[in-house]
XYZ file of C-alpha atoms in Angstrom:
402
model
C 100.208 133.305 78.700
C 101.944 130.134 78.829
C 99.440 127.022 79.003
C 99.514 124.209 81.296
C 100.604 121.935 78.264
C 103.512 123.787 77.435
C 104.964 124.457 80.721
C 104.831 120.931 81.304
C 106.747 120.333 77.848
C 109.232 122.931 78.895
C 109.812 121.584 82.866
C 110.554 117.519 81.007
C 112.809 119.404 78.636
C 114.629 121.188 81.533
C 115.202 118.117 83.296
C 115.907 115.467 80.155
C 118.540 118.098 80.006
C 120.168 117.808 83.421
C 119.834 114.242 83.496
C 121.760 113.884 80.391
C 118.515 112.336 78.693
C 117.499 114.966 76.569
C 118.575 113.422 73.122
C 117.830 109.870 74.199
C 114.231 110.829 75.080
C 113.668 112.938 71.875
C 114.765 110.342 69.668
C 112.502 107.688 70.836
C 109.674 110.009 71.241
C 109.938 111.317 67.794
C 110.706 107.507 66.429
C 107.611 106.094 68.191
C 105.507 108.680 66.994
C 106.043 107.985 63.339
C 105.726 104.718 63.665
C 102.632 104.977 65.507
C 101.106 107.174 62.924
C 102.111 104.710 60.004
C 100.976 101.718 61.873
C 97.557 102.954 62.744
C 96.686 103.568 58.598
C 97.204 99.759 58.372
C 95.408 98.798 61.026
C 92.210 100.485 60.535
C 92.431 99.133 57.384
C 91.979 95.786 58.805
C 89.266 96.447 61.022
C 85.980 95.458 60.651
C 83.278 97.797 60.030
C 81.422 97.668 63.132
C 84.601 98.344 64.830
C 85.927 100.810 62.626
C 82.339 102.765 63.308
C 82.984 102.587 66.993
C 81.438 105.271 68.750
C 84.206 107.750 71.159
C 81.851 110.405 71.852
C 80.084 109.101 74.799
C 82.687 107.320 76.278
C 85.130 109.990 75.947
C 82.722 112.418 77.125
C 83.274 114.601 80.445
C 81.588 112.069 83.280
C 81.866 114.403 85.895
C 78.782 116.039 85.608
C 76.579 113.417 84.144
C 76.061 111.052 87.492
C 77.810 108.352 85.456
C 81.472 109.044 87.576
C 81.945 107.406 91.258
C 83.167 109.627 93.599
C 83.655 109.247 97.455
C 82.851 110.832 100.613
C 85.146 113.718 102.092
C 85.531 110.614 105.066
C 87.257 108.734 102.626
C 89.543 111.882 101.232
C 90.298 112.697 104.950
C 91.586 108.447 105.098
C 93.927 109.558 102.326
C 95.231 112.722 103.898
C 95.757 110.705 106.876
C 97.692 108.347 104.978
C 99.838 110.559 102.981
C 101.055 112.303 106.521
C 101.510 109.048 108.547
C 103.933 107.585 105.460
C 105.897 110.875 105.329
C 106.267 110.617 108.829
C 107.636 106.986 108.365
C 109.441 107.344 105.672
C 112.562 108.761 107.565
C 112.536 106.256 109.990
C 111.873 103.163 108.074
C 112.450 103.521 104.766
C 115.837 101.865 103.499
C 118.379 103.693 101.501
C 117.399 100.770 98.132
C 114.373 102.156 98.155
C 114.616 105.800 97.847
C 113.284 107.303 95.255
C 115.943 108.024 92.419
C 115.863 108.057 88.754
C 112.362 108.173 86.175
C 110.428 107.980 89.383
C 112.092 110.916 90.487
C 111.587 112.943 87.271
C 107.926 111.927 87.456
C 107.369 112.938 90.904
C 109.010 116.210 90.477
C 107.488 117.253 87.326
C 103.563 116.086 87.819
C 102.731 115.678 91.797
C 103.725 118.601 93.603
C 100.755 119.784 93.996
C 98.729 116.726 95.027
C 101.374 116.568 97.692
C 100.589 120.017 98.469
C 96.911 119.582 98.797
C 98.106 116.373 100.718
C 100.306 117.750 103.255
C 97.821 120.808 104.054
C 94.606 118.761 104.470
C 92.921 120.506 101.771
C 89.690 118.359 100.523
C 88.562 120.606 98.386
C 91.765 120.987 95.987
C 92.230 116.745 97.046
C 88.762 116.126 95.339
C 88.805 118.684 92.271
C 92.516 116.463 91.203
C 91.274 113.029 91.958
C 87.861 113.380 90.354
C 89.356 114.215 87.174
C 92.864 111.813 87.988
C 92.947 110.054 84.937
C 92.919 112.909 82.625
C 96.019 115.038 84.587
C 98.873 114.568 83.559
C 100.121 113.047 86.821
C 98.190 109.900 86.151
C 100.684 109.591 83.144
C 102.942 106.287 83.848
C 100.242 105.290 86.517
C 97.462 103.946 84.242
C 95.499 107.016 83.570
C 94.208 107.418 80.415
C 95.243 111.072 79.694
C 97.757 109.863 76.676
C 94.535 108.514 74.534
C 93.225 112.437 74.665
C 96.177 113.252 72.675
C 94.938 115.970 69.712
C 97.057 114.329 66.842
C 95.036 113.702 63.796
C 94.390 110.000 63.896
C 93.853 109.590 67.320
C 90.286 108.067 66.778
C 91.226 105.459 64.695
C 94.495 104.545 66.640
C 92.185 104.728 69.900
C 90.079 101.988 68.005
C 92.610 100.141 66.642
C 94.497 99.396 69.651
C 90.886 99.282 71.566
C 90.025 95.976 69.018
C 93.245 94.638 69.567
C 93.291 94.334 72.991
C 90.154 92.987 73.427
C 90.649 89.993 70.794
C 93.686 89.388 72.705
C 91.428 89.066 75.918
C 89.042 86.888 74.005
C 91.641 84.462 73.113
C 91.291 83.314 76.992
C 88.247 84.742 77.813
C 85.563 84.206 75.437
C 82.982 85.733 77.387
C 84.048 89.248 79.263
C 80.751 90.332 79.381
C 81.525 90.780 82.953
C 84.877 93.281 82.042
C 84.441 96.587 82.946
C 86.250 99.775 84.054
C 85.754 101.451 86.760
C 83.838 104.756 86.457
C 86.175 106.311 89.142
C 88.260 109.800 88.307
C 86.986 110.646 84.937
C 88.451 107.723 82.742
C 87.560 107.249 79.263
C 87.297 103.980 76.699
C 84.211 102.946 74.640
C 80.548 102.321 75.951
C 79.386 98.268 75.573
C 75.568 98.403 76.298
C 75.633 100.028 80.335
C 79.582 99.408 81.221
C 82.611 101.774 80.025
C 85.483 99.176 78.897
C 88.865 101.432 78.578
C 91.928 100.091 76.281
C 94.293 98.713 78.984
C 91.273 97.000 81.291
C 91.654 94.308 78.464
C 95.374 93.822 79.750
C 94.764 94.070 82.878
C 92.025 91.232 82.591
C 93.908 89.131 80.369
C 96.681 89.108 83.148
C 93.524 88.395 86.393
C 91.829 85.835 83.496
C 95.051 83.368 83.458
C 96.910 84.158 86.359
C 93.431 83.384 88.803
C 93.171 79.713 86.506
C 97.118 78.642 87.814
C 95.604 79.902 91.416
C 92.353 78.313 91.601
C 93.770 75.241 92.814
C 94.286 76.701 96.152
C 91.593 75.259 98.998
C 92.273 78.481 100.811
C 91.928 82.110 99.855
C 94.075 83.196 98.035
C 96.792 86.076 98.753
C 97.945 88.693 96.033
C 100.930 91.109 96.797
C 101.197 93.841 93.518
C 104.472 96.411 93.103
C 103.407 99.285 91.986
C 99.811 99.650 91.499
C 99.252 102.792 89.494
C 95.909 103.373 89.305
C 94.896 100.491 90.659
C 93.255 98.808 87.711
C 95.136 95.486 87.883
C 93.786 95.148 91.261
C 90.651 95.885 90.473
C 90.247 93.237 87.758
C 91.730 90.704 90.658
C 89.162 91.539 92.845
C 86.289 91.396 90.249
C 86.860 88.403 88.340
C 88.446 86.020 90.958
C 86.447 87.760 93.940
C 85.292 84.042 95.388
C 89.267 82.922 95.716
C 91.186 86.244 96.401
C 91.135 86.412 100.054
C 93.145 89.306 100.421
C 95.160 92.033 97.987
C 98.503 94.273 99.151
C 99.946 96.978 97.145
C 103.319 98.876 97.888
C 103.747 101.916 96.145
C 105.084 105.609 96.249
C 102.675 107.487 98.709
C 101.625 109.430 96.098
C 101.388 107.172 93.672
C 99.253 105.023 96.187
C 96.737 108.340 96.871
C 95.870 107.774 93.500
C 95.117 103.220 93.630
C 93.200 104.245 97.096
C 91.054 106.602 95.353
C 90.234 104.362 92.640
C 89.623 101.352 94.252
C 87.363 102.907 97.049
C 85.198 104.491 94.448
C 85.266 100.732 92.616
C 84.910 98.177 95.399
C 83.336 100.114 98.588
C 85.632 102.894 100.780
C 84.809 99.874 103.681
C 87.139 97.636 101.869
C 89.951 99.492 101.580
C 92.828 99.708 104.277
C 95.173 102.454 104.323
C 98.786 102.755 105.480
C 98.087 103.812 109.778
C 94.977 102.353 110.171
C 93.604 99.621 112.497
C 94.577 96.095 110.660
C 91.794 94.717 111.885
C 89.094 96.529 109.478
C 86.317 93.484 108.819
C 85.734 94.028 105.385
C 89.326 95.252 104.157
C 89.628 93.280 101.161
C 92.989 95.310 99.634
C 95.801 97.136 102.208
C 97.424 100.188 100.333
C 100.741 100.567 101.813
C 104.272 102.597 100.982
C 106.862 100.912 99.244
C 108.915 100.353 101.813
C 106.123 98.919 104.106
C 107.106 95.335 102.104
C 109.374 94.649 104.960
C 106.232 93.496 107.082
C 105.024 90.905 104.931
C 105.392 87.686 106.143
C 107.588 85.409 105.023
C 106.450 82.831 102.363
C 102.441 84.409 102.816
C 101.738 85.553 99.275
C 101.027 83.216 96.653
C 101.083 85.416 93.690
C 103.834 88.755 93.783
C 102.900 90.730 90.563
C 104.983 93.781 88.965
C 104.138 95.315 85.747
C 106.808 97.962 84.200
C 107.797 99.259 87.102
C 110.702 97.261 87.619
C 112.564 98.823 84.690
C 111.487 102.002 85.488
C 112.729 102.485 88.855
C 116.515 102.590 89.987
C 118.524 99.212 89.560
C 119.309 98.857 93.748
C 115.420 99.509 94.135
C 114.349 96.556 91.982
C 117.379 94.526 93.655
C 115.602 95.264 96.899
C 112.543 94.020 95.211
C 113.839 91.483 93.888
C 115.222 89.653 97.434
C 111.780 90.560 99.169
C 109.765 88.882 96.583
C 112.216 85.513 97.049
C 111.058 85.815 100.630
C 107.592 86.569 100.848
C 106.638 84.949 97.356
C 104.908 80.946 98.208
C 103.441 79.910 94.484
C 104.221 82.537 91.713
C 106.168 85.176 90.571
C 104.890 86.982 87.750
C 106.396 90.499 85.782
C 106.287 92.452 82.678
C 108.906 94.676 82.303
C 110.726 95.872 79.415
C 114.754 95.967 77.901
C 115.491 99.768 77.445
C 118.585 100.946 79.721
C 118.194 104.135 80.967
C 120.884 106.308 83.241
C 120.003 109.502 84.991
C 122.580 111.766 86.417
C 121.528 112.854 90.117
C 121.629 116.204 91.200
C 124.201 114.969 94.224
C 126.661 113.506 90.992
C 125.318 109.750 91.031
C 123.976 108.092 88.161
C 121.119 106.268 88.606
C 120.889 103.038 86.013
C 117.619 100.914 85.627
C 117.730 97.320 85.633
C 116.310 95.602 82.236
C 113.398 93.015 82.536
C 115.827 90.142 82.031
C 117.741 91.113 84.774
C 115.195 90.474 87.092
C 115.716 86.670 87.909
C 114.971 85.012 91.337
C 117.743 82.435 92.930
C 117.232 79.567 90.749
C 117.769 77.427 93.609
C 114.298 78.389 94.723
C 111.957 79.504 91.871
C 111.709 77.826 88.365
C 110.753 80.009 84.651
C 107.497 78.717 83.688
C 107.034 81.059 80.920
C 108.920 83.782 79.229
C 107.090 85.451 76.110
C 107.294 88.701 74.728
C 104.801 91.536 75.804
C 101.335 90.632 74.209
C 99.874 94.234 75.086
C 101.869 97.241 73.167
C 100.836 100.488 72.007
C 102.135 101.574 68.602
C 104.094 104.057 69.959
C 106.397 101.859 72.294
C 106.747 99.500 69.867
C 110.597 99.740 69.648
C 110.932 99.588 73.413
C 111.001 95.588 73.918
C 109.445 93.982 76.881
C 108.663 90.727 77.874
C 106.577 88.598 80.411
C 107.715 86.501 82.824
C 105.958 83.564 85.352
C 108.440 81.996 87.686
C 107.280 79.155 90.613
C 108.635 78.653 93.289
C 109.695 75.310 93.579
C 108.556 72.478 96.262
């Protein structure tokens, strides 16, 4: 019998192939693998001992079944079912033609969610809670912030896990000295390395680095302040928002893919409290909301000039080029104080199955109207794994101006 593994393999080989991406995809792949193999040899080299000892067994252990994993009530799974159905409902009637769903977004969907949408779209708690208490290590979490790519079974995947695991977290000391108060969420079986009683996993280091000195250009604000993300994933950038500037975020959005946003709900109502988490249908008004998960398209009812930070990271070049156009003119509107993204400078084209090509637009292409926002900062990508080395990508921080 076929195994999961390789019919996956075999379904992104049969659609490379009839979106004319085939070669373009192997070649990189098979590029960033050797490099990532050479680089990690050096690296380890460099480490010091302590971190070249690192223990991975405990933290890469099954937490499922040792009371160590968060999980959350079949109330909150039914919230999510709810959800799913009321944004599939709405997606006909408000959703705008920008923002459908073409391109690597489309490949993704297709090849790794069809059957959380299943389980979705028949109410079925049971199959809901055996996929999203194991998200991060399906392969649908792959592109969201899961952490199923570190379980790889290539030879040196220890020592690049605690290579790039070092890395990052020097990178996160350079601004934050301390993190002794940076940790991952036990939520949907993730995996990193154990620091005395708190699981710390290889991209919370990013996504604290990004909370640690975005929150210190925000804490000037005398009022709470209001965060708008573009494609969550996971969720873990929000959850290092809410944890580390707690006392001056008032109030976190995310727009995302239904599907996509099933999996950020999940997360963050297993990490901050199901209370405090609003999903797309429900009563605006809940007390304690402290984040609103929404569908993509549900942008359109933010307020004009109401959030002072809009953040994106990768998505941007991922999607197709209209979508982050869309994007791009909602953020001008809604955006008060800062527009920050990391996206990166590959080109990608995907031939649709009605005979359009989809095209991407590159990181540098995303530029607000001048007239209104100014570049603060523009540096290449700080966080890379070996493998995507040769796929360039940089930050950017734009104000807007008085």
């Amino acid at each position: 019998m076929m195994t999961p593994r390789l019919r996956s393999v075999g379904a992104k080989v049969r659609r490379a192939a009839q979106d004319h991406t085939l070669f373009f995809k192997a070649r990189r792949r098979a590029a960033g693998t050797l490099y990532a193999q050479l680089a990690v040899v050096a690296q380890t080299v460099r480490l010091s001992p302590i971190d070249r000892r690192s223990d991975l067994s405990v933290g890469f252990a099954d937490h499922r079944d040792s009371g160590l994993d968060r999980r959350c009530s079949n109330e909150a799974l039914g919230r999510l079912v709810a959800a799913f159905n009321a944004a599939e409902a709405d997606v006909g009637v408000s959703c705008p033609l920008d923002l459908q769903v073409r391109g690597v977004w489309a490949e993704w969907l297709e090849l790794h969610y069809q059957e959380l949408r299943s389980c979705l779209r028949a109410g079925d708690l049971g199959r809901l809670r055996s996929i999203l208490e194991n998200v991060h290590r399906d392969p649908l979490s792959s592109g969201s912030g899961g952490t199923i790519d570190d379980l790889k079974g290539w030879p040196l995947r220890d020592p690049a896990y605690r290579a790039v695991w070092s890395r990052y977290r020097n990178l996160l000391a350079e601004v934050r000295p301390d993190w002794s108060d940076v940790e991952s969420a036990v939520v949907g079986n993730p995996h990193g390395i154990w620091i005395g009683d708190r699981l710390v996993q290889v991209d919370t280091f990013r996504y604290a680095h990004h909370a640690t000195t975005l929150l210190g250009r925000l804490r000037s604000e005398a009022e709470g302040v209001s965060i708008l993300e573009i494609g969550a994933g996971m969720g873990g950038q929000a959850i290092q928002f809410l944890q580390l500037g707690d006392a001056i975020v008032s109030h976190y959005t995310i727009v995302d893919l239904p599907e996509v946003g099933c999996l950020s709900a999940y997360c963050l109502m297993g990490a901050i409290g199901e209370d405090r988490v609003q999903l797309f249908g429900e009563h605006p008004d809940r007390a304690a909301a402290a984040v609103s998960v929404l569908p993509h398209w549900r942008i359109a009812d933010t307020p004009d000039n109401s959030v002072d930070l809009v953040f994106n990271a990768y998505s941007f070049s991922e999607m197709d080029g209209t979508s982050a156009e869309h994007y791009l003119r909602e953020t001008e509107r809604i955006c008060r104080r800062y527009f920050f993204h990391v996206n990166h400078e590959t080109r990608f084209r995907y031939h649709q199955p009605d005979g359009t090509t989809s095209v991407n637009r590159i990181g540098s292409e995303m530029v607000p109207d001048q007239s209104r926002f100014a570049l603060v900062e523009r540096a290449s990508r700080r966080f890379v794994r070996n493998e995507l080395r040769q796929n360039k990508a940089f930050e950017y921080l734009y104000e807007r101006r008085p």
